[in-house]
Coordinates of C-alpha atoms in Angstrom, one line a residue:
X1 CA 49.6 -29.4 -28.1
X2 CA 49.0 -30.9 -24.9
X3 CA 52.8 -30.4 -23.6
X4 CA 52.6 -26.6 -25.1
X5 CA 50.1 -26.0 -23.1
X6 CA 51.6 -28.0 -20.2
X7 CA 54.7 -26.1 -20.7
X8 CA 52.9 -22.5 -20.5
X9 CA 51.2 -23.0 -17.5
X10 CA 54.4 -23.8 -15.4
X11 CA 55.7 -20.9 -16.9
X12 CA 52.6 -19.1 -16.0
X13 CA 53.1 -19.8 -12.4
X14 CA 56.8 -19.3 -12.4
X15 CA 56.5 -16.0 -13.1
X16 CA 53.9 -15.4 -10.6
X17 CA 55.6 -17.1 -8.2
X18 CA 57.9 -15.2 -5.2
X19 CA 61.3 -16.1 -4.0
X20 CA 59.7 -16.9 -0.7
X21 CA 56.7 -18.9 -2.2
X22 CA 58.9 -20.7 -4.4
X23 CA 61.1 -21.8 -1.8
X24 CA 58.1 -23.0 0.1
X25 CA 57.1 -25.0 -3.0
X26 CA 60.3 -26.4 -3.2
X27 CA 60.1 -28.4 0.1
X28 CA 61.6 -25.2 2.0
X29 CA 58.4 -24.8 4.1
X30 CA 59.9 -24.8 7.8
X31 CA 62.2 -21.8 6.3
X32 CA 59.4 -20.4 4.7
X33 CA 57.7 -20.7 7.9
X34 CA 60.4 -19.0 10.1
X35 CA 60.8 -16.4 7.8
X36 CA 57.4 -15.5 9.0
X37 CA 58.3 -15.7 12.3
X38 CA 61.6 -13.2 11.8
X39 CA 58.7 -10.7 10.4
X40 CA 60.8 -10.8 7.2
X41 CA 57.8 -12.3 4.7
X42 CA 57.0 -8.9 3.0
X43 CA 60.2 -7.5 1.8
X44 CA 61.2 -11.3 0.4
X45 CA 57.7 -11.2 -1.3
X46 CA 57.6 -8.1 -2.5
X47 CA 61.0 -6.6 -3.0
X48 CA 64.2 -7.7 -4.5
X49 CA 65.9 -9.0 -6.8
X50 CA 67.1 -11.7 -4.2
X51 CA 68.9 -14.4 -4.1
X52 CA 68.0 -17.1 -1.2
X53 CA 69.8 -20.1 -0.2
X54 CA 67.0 -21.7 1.5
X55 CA 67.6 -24.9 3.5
X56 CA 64.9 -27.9 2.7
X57 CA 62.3 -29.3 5.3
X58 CA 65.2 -32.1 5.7
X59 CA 67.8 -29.8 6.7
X60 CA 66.3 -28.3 9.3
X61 CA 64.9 -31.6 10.5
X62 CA 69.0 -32.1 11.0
X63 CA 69.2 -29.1 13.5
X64 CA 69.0 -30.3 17.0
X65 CA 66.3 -29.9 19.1
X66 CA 67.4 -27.4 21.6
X67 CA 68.7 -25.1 18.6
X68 CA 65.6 -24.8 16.7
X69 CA 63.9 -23.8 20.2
X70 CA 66.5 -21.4 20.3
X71 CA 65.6 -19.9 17.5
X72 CA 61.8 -20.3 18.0
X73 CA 62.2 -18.1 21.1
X74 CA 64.7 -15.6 20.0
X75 CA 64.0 -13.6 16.9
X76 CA 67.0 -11.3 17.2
X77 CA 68.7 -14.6 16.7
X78 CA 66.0 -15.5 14.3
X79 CA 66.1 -12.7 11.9
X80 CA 70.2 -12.7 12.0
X81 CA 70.1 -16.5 10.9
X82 CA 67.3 -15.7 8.3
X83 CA 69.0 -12.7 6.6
X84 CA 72.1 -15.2 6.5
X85 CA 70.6 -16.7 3.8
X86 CA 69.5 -14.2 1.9
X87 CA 71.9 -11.8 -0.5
X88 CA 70.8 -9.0 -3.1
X89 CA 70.7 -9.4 -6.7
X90 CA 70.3 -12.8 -8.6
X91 CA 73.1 -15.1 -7.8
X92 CA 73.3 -17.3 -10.5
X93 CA 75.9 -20.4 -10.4
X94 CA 77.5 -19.3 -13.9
X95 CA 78.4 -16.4 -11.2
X96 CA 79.8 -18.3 -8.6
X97 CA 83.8 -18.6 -8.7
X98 CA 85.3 -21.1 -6.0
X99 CA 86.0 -19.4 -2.4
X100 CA 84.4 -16.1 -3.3
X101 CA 82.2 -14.4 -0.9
X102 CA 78.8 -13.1 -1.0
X103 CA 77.7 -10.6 1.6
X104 CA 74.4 -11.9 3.2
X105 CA 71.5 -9.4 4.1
X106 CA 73.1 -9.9 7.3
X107 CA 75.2 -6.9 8.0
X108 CA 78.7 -8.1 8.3
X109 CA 78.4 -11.9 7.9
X110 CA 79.0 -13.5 4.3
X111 CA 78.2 -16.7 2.4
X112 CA 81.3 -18.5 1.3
X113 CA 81.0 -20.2 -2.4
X114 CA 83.0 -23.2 -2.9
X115 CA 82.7 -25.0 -6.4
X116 CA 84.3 -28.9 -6.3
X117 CA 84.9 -32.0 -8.6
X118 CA 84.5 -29.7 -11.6
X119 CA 81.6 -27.6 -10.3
X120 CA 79.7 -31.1 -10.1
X121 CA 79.3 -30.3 -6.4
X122 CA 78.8 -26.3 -5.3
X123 CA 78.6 -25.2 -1.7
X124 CA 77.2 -22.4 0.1
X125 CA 79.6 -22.3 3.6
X126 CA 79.1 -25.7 3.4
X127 CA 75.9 -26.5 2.4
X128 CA 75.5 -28.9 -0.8
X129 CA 73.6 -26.4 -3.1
X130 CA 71.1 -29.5 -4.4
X131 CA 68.7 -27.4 -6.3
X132 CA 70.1 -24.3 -9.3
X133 CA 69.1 -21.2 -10.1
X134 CA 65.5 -21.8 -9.6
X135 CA 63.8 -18.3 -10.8
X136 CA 61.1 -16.5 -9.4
X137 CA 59.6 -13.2 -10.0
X138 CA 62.0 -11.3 -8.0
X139 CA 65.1 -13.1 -8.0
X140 CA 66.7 -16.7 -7.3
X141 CA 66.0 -19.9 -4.9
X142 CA 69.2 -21.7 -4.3
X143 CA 68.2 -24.9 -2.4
X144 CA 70.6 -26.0 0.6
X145 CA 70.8 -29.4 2.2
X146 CA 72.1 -28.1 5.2
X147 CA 70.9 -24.8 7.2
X148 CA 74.3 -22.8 7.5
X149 CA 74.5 -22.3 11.0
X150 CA 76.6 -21.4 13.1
X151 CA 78.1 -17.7 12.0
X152 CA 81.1 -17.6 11.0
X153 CA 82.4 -15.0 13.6
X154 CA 86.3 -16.2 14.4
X155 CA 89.4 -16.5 12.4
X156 CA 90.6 -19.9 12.4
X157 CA 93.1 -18.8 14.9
X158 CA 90.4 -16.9 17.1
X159 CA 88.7 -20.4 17.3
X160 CA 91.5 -22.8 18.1
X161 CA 92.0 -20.0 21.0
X162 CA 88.8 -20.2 22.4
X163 CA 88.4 -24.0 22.6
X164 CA 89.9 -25.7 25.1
X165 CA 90.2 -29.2 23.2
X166 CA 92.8 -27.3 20.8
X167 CA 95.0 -25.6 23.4
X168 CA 98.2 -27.5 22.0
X169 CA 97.6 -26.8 19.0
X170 CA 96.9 -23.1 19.5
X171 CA 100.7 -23.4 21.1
X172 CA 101.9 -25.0 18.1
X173 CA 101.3 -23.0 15.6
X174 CA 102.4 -19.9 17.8
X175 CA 105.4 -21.8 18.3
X176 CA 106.1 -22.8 14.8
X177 CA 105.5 -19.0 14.4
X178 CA 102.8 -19.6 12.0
X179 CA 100.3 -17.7 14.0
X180 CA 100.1 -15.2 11.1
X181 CA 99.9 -17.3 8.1
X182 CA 97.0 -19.1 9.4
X183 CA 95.3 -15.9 9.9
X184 CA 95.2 -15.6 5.9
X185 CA 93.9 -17.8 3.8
X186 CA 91.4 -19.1 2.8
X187 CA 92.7 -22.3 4.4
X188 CA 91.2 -25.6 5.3
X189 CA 92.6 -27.1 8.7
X190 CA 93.3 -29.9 10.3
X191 CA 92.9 -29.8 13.8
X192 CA 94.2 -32.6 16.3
X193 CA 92.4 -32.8 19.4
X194 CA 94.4 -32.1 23.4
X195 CA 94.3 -36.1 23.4
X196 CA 95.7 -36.8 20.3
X197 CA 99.0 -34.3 20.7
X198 CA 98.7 -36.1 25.2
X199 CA 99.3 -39.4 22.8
X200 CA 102.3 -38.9 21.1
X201 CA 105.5 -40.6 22.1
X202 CA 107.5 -39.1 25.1
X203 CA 109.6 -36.2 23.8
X204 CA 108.1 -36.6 20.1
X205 CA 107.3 -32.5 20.4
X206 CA 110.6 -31.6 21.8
X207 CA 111.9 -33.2 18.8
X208 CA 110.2 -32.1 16.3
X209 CA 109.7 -28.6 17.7
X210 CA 113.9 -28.7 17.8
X211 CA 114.4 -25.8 15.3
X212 CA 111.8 -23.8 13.7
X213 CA 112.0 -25.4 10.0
X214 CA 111.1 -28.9 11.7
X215 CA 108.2 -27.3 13.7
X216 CA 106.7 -25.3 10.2
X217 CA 107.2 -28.8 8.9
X218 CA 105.1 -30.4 11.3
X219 CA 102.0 -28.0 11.8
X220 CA 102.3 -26.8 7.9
X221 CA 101.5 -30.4 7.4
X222 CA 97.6 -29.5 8.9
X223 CA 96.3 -27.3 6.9
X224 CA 96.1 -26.7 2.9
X225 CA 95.2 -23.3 0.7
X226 CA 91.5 -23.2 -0.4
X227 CA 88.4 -24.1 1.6
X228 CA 87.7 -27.7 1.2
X229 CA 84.0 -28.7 3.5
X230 CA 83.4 -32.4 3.6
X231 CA 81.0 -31.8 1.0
X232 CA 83.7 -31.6 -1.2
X233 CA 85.9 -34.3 -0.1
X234 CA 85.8 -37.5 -1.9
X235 CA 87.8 -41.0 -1.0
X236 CA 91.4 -41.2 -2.4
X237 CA 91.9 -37.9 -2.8
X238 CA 95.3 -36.5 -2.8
X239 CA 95.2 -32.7 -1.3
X240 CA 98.9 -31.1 -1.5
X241 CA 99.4 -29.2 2.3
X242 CA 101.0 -26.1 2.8
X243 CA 104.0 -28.4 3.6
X244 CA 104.4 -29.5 0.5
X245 CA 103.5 -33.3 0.6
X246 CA 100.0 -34.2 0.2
X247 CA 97.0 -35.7 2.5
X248 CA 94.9 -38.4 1.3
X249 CA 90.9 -38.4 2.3
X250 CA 89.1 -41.8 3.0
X251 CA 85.5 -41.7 3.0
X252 CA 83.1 -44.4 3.8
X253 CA 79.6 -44.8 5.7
X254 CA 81.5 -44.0 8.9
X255 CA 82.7 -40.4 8.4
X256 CA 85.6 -39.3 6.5
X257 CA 89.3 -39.6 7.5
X258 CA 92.2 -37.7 6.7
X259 CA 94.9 -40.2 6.3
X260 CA 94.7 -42.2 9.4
X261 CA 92.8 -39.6 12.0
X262 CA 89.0 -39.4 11.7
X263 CA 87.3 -36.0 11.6
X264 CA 85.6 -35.8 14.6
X265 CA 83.8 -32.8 14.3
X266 CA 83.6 -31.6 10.3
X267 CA 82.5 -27.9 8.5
X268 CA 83.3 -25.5 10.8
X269 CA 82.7 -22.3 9.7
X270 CA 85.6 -19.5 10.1
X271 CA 85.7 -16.2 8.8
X272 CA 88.8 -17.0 6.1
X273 CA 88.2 -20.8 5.5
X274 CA 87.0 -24.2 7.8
X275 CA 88.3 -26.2 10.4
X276 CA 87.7 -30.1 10.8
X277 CA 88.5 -31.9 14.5
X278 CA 90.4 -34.7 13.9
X279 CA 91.4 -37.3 16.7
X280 CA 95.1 -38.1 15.5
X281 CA 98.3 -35.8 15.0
X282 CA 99.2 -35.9 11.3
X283 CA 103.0 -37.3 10.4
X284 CA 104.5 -35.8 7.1
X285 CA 105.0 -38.9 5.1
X286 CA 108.8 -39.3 3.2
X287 CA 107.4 -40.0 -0.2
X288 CA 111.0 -39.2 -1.9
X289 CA 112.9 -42.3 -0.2
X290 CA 110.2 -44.4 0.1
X291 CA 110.2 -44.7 3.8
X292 CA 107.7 -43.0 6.1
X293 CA 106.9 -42.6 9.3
X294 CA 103.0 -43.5 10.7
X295 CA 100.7 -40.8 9.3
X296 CA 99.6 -40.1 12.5
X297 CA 99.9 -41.0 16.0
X298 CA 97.3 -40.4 18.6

């Protein structure tokens, strides 16, 4: 009797309970909190159905300093990285396919789904989803471990462009005329560092970069279909590249490596899939005779 009537009071208040005001019940009280601040509390209490993908206390306690001062001083900013975690109707993981898209209530900019190690682990443009299809009066609290920040805004060729640590690489794959390819997608990408292609043996490129079939072969060789964040990567893994022969991820308290190169800088957002930094050029191994080459140099 006793758990009955346990059991129909926490339905009593679920029912009651917003979107909004469950997130902030759910440890989601700094986005609850901002969401105030964006002027946005009203419509996500009393509208709907929604679905949010709201980040925990923790996540935002990951965001640095000068960002979240940012934000506290710029609600334009505010309210576009607010609505980006918000989308209409009731999202429910049964609905969620891997590398679909979800447009946001902000105009234009969409959440990237990503479902991994048999929909064990499920991402929202990155984010680990580590809380389901909460329900609340008017719609769904999905509960991020990460705040998904930046915007996705480039292509993954539009952001190679505009760094200046992946100028070579830029080149490369304009010179392997691949320039187009990697504007489809969704793909994941590799992407060596200026250092790493300055380290490579004296005329390696030239080599390499001889005919066009060797220089496909070499820069196919960074990137693989299907949009894999380092959420989803787990150690040993075998990923098949666009090249044919497959990478192998090592993961360990350190970071995560992609055969022999660390990812320097992981989970970049891009408009058709993700970009991790990594500090080595990657070697296409020979696994039909046997013999390889280093798996990367740099």
């Amino acid at each position: 009797m006793k758990v009955i009537c346990v059991f129909f009071c926490l339905f009593s208040v679920a029912v009651g309970t917003s979107v909004l005001q469950l997130a902030n019940d759910l440890n989601a009280r700094t986005f609850a909190s901002l969401v105030a601040k964006a002027g946005l509390s009203h419509p996500l209490n009393t509208q709907g159905p929604f679905t949010l993908f709201a980040p925990t206390d923790a996540a935002f306690a990951k965001v640095p300093s000068d960002v979240m001062t940012k934000l506290s001083h710029d609600k334009d900013l505010l309210t576009k990285v607010i609505k980006y975690h918000v989308t209409a109707g009731k999202q429910l993981m049964s609905h969620f396919a891997n590398d679909i898209e979800i447009g946001s209530w902000a105009n234009g900019y969409k959440i990237r789904i990503n479902r991994y190690q048999n929909g064990q682990v499920v991402t929202a443009t990155g984010s680990k989803i580590i809380s389901r299809d909460n329900m609340a009066t008017n719609g769904i609290v999905q509960l991020l471990d990460n705040v998904m920040f930046p915007l996705p805004e480039s292509s993954i060729l539009q952001y190679c462009a505009s760094n200046q640590n992946l100028t070579q690489l830029t080149y490369s794959f304009v010179r392997a005329n691949l320039q187009y390819d990697v504007e489809g997608g969704p793909f994941t990408v590799f992407a060596p560092i200026e250092a790493a292609f300055d380290a490579l043996p004296t005329g390696f490129l030239n080599t390499e970069f001889l005919t066009l079939s060797a220089s496909r072969n070499l820069m196919q060789y960074h990137y693989i279909k299907g949009t894999y964040y380092s959420a989803g990567l787990t150690d040993g893994e075998h990923i098949p590249t666009v090249q044919g022969t497959d990478v192998v991820i090592h993961t360990n308290k350190t970071g995560v490596m992609v055969e022999n190169a660390k990812i320097l800088q992981a989970d970049i957002t891009v408009t058709n899939g993700v970009v991790h930094i990594i500090d080595k050029v990657l070697l296409v191994t020979n696994h039909v005779s046997g013999e390889s080459e280093p798996s990367s140099i740099g």
